[in-house]
Amino acid sequence: MTDCIFCKIARGEIPSKKVYEDEHVFAFHDINPIAPVHFLIIPKAHLPSLYECEAGHEAALGRMLSVAGRLAREQGATDGFRTIINTGRVGRQEVYHVHIHIVGGPDVLPGMLKR
Ligand code: 5GP
Ligand code: ZN
């Protein structure tokens, strides 16, 4: 998937404000932040969405979550944050390379969903 924008970001072919990188994952600031802290954690290997996840992706998916708290704290979300994974049409996914949004900052988040 060479035309995938997040693959290109992970490979450094499109510039981004990098937060973190290891053998499995890449993290970078969202280009259009919705909160003072808003960055994305992606697997380096292309994976369109949670619909395509299988056991073989567990190392990368686990790493995405296991680094989230430390990176959030380092970015200034020291009193909590929200993790969001949008999937498919109903989830309003825009970029089809799976990603976790880490969203935080001082008291900026509304309740989870309107009831
Ligand atoms: P989704 O709706 O797919 O969960 O969210 C995609 C996110 O990717 C959006 O928040 C959008 O601002 C961000 N995004 C899209 N293109 C780029 C880009 O080229 N660079 C960065 N840093 N973020 C991007
Ligand atoms: Zn990709």
PDB file of C-alpha atoms and ligand atoms in Angstrom:
ATOM      1  CA  MET A   1       0.000   0.000   0.000  1.00  0.00           C
ATOM      2  CA  THR A   2       2.528   2.611  -1.113  1.00  0.00           C
ATOM      3  CA  ASP A   3      -0.157   5.265  -1.623  1.00  0.00           C
ATOM      4  CA  CYS A   4      -1.337   5.123   1.992  1.00  0.00           C
ATOM      5  CA  ILE A   5      -0.675   8.483   3.667  1.00  0.00           C
ATOM      6  CA  PHE A   6       0.073   6.980   7.090  1.00  0.00           C
ATOM      7  CA  CYS A   7       2.449   4.403   5.588  1.00  0.00           C
ATOM      8  CA  LYS A   8       4.287   7.323   3.982  1.00  0.00           C
ATOM      9  CA  ILE A   9       4.392   9.171   7.326  1.00  0.00           C
ATOM     10  CA  ALA A  10       5.744   6.050   9.086  1.00  0.00           C
ATOM     11  CA  ARG A  11       8.451   5.748   6.412  1.00  0.00           C
ATOM     12  CA  GLY A  12       9.336   9.430   6.700  1.00  0.00           C
ATOM     13  CA  GLU A  13       8.285  10.157   3.109  1.00  0.00           C
ATOM     14  CA  ILE A  14       5.701  12.671   4.311  1.00  0.00           C
ATOM     15  CA  PRO A  15       6.863  14.940   7.132  1.00  0.00           C
ATOM     16  CA  SER A  16       5.158  14.760  10.513  1.00  0.00           C
ATOM     17  CA  LYS A  17       5.785  15.930  14.044  1.00  0.00           C
ATOM     18  CA  LYS A  18       7.051  12.655  15.464  1.00  0.00           C
ATOM     19  CA  VAL A  19       6.196  11.703  19.041  1.00  0.00           C
ATOM     20  CA  TYR A  20       7.678   8.204  19.195  1.00  0.00           C
ATOM     21  CA  GLU A  21       8.917   5.316  17.075  1.00  0.00           C
ATOM     22  CA  ASP A  22       9.950   1.722  17.683  1.00  0.00           C
ATOM     23  CA  GLU A  23      10.050  -1.463  15.615  1.00  0.00           C
ATOM     24  CA  HIS A  24       6.253  -1.891  15.673  1.00  0.00           C
ATOM     25  CA  VAL A  25       4.679   1.552  15.934  1.00  0.00           C
ATOM     26  CA  PHE A  26       5.003   5.206  14.975  1.00  0.00           C
ATOM     27  CA  ALA A  27       3.341   8.118  16.795  1.00  0.00           C
ATOM     28  CA  PHE A  28       2.899  11.671  15.522  1.00  0.00           C
ATOM     29  CA  HIS A  29       0.854  14.790  16.185  1.00  0.00           C
ATOM     30  CA  ASP A  30      -2.488  15.063  14.411  1.00  0.00           C
ATOM     31  CA  ILE A  31      -2.330  17.724  11.687  1.00  0.00           C
ATOM     32  CA  ASN A  32      -5.732  19.092  12.751  1.00  0.00           C
ATOM     33  CA  PRO A  33      -5.820  18.749  16.553  1.00  0.00           C
ATOM     34  CA  ILE A  34      -9.114  18.792  18.433  1.00  0.00           C
ATOM     35  CA  ALA A  35      -7.477  19.312  21.842  1.00  0.00           C
ATOM     36  CA  PRO A  36      -4.190  20.645  23.268  1.00  0.00           C
ATOM     37  CA  VAL A  37      -2.845  17.084  23.212  1.00  0.00           C
ATOM     38  CA  HIS A  38      -3.819  15.144  20.097  1.00  0.00           C
ATOM     39  CA  PHE A  39      -1.527  12.608  18.542  1.00  0.00           C
ATOM     40  CA  LEU A  40      -1.938   9.353  16.662  1.00  0.00           C
ATOM     41  CA  ILE A  41      -0.321   5.962  17.237  1.00  0.00           C
ATOM     42  CA  ILE A  42      -0.151   3.692  14.185  1.00  0.00           C
ATOM     43  CA  PRO A  43       1.356   0.307  13.364  1.00  0.00           C
ATOM     44  CA  LYS A  44       4.291   0.620  10.976  1.00  0.00           C
ATOM     45  CA  ALA A  45       2.871  -2.202   8.842  1.00  0.00           C
ATOM     46  CA  HIS A  46      -0.160  -1.266   6.795  1.00  0.00           C
ATOM     47  CA  LEU A  47      -3.470  -2.387   8.299  1.00  0.00           C
ATOM     48  CA  PRO A  48      -6.645  -0.668   7.061  1.00  0.00           C
ATOM     49  CA  SER A  49      -8.872  -0.861  10.136  1.00  0.00           C
ATOM     50  CA  LEU A  50      -9.867  -2.955  13.138  1.00  0.00           C
ATOM     51  CA  TYR A  51     -11.971  -5.056  10.753  1.00  0.00           C
ATOM     52  CA  GLU A  52      -8.796  -6.513   9.251  1.00  0.00           C
ATOM     53  CA  CYS A  53      -7.054  -7.253  12.576  1.00  0.00           C
ATOM     54  CA  GLU A  54      -6.001 -10.825  13.265  1.00  0.00           C
ATOM     55  CA  ALA A  55      -3.793 -12.634  15.774  1.00  0.00           C
ATOM     56  CA  GLY A  56      -0.734 -11.787  13.681  1.00  0.00           C
ATOM     57  CA  HIS A  57      -1.266  -8.109  14.433  1.00  0.00           C
ATOM     58  CA  GLU A  58      -1.290  -8.533  18.205  1.00  0.00           C
ATOM     59  CA  ALA A  59       2.300  -7.436  18.755  1.00  0.00           C
ATOM     60  CA  ALA A  60       1.728  -4.107  17.019  1.00  0.00           C
ATOM     61  CA  LEU A  61      -1.751  -3.590  18.490  1.00  0.00           C
ATOM     62  CA  GLY A  62      -0.495  -4.391  21.973  1.00  0.00           C
ATOM     63  CA  ARG A  63       2.409  -2.005  21.570  1.00  0.00           C
ATOM     64  CA  MET A  64       0.061   0.779  20.445  1.00  0.00           C
ATOM     65  CA  LEU A  65      -1.779   0.533  23.775  1.00  0.00           C
ATOM     66  CA  SER A  66       1.192  -0.226  25.977  1.00  0.00           C
ATOM     67  CA  VAL A  67       3.019   2.981  24.994  1.00  0.00           C
ATOM     68  CA  ALA A  68      -0.106   5.194  25.039  1.00  0.00           C
ATOM     69  CA  GLY A  69      -0.061   6.224  28.682  1.00  0.00           C
ATOM     70  CA  ARG A  70       3.624   7.062  28.797  1.00  0.00           C
ATOM     71  CA  LEU A  71       3.480   9.076  25.587  1.00  0.00           C
ATOM     72  CA  ALA A  72       0.303  10.882  26.702  1.00  0.00           C
ATOM     73  CA  ARG A  73       1.966  11.891  29.956  1.00  0.00           C
ATOM     74  CA  GLU A  74       5.092  13.026  28.127  1.00  0.00           C
ATOM     75  CA  GLN A  75       2.953  15.163  25.817  1.00  0.00           C
ATOM     76  CA  GLY A  76       1.294  16.900  28.760  1.00  0.00           C
ATOM     77  CA  ALA A  77      -1.868  14.848  29.288  1.00  0.00           C
ATOM     78  CA  THR A  78      -1.043  14.260  32.951  1.00  0.00           C
ATOM     79  CA  ASP A  79      -4.591  14.050  34.305  1.00  0.00           C
ATOM     80  CA  GLY A  80      -6.202  11.656  31.862  1.00  0.00           C
ATOM     81  CA  PHE A  81      -6.865  11.364  28.170  1.00  0.00           C
ATOM     82  CA  ARG A  82      -9.189   9.670  25.707  1.00  0.00           C
ATOM     83  CA  THR A  83      -8.269   6.896  23.289  1.00  0.00           C
ATOM     84  CA  ILE A  84     -10.347   6.780  20.109  1.00  0.00           C
ATOM     85  CA  ILE A  85     -10.243   4.296  17.240  1.00  0.00           C
ATOM     86  CA  ASN A  86     -12.662   5.145  14.456  1.00  0.00           C
ATOM     87  CA  THR A  87     -13.607   2.203  12.246  1.00  0.00           C
ATOM     88  CA  GLY A  88     -15.387   2.197   8.894  1.00  0.00           C
ATOM     89  CA  ARG A  89     -18.221   4.369   7.637  1.00  0.00           C
ATOM     90  CA  VAL A  90     -20.284   4.457  10.818  1.00  0.00           C
ATOM     91  CA  GLY A  91     -17.157   5.115  12.889  1.00  0.00           C
ATOM     92  CA  ARG A  92     -16.368   8.018  10.502  1.00  0.00           C
ATOM     93  CA  GLN A  93     -12.900   6.662   9.761  1.00  0.00           C
ATOM     94  CA  GLU A  94     -11.128   9.011   7.328  1.00  0.00           C
ATOM     95  CA  VAL A  95      -7.703   7.420   6.958  1.00  0.00           C
ATOM     96  CA  TYR A  96      -7.720   3.673   6.307  1.00  0.00           C
ATOM     97  CA  HIS A  97      -4.548   2.803   8.185  1.00  0.00           C
ATOM     98  CA  VAL A  98      -5.559   1.856  11.708  1.00  0.00           C
ATOM     99  CA  HIS A  99      -4.699   4.495  14.317  1.00  0.00           C
ATOM    100  CA  ILE A 100      -5.402   5.350  17.931  1.00  0.00           C
ATOM    101  CA  HIS A 101      -6.169   8.988  18.640  1.00  0.00           C
ATOM    102  CA  ILE A 102      -4.774  10.122  21.989  1.00  0.00           C
ATOM    103  CA  VAL A 103      -6.740  13.202  22.982  1.00  0.00           C
ATOM    104  CA  GLY A 104      -6.240  15.158  26.169  1.00  0.00           C
ATOM    105  CA  GLY A 105      -5.293  18.364  27.847  1.00  0.00           C
ATOM    106  CA  PRO A 106      -6.814  20.257  30.728  1.00  0.00           C
ATOM    107  CA  ASP A 107     -10.571  19.610  31.013  1.00  0.00           C
ATOM    108  CA  VAL A 108     -11.367  19.903  27.326  1.00  0.00           C
ATOM    109  CA  LEU A 109     -13.287  16.706  26.748  1.00  0.00           C
ATOM    110  CA  PRO A 110     -17.065  16.487  26.755  1.00  0.00           C
ATOM    111  CA  GLY A 111     -18.903  13.430  28.007  1.00  0.00           C
ATOM    112  CA  MET A 112     -18.347  10.395  25.812  1.00  0.00           C
ATOM    113  CA  LEU A 113     -21.448  10.468  23.604  1.00  0.00           C
ATOM    114  CA  LYS A 114     -24.735  12.334  23.705  1.00  0.00           C
ATOM    115  CA  ARG A 115     -27.548  10.114  25.036  1.00  0.00           C
TER     116      ARG A 115
HETATM  117  P1  5GP B   1      -9.913   9.272  11.450  1.00  0.00           P
HETATM  118  O1  5GP B   1     -11.171  10.061  11.185  1.00  0.00           O
HETATM  119  O2  5GP B   1      -9.528   8.414  10.283  1.00  0.00           O
HETATM  120  O3  5GP B   1      -9.976   8.514  12.751  1.00  0.00           O
HETATM  121  O4  5GP B   1      -8.792  10.350  11.698  1.00  0.00           O
HETATM  122  C1  5GP B   1      -7.781  10.653  10.800  1.00  0.00           C
HETATM  123  C2  5GP B   1      -6.944  11.746  11.434  1.00  0.00           C
HETATM  124  O5  5GP B   1      -5.755  11.886  10.688  1.00  0.00           O
HETATM  125  C3  5GP B   1      -7.623  13.120  11.464  1.00  0.00           C
HETATM  126  O6  5GP B   1      -7.721  13.575  12.808  1.00  0.00           O
HETATM  127  C4  5GP B   1      -6.702  13.997  10.617  1.00  0.00           C
HETATM  128  O7  5GP B   1      -6.569  15.301  11.131  1.00  0.00           O
HETATM  129  C5  5GP B   1      -5.383  13.244  10.647  1.00  0.00           C
HETATM  130  N1  5GP B   1      -4.579  13.401   9.433  1.00  0.00           N
HETATM  131  C6  5GP B   1      -5.007  13.236   8.156  1.00  0.00           C
HETATM  132  N2  5GP B   1      -4.000  13.455   7.298  1.00  0.00           N
HETATM  133  C7  5GP B   1      -2.903  13.741   8.060  1.00  0.00           C
HETATM  134  C8  5GP B   1      -1.546  14.062   7.738  1.00  0.00           C
HETATM  135  O8  5GP B   1      -1.131  14.130   6.586  1.00  0.00           O
HETATM  136  N3  5GP B   1      -0.705  14.308   8.778  1.00  0.00           N
HETATM  137  C9  5GP B   1      -1.125  14.255  10.083  1.00  0.00           C
HETATM  138  N4  5GP B   1      -0.214  14.520  11.031  1.00  0.00           N
HETATM  139  N5  5GP B   1      -2.399  13.947  10.423  1.00  0.00           N
HETATM  140  C10 5GP B   1      -3.276  13.702   9.421  1.00  0.00           C
HETATM  141 ZN    ZN B   2      -0.885   2.352   5.477  1.00  0.00          ZN
END
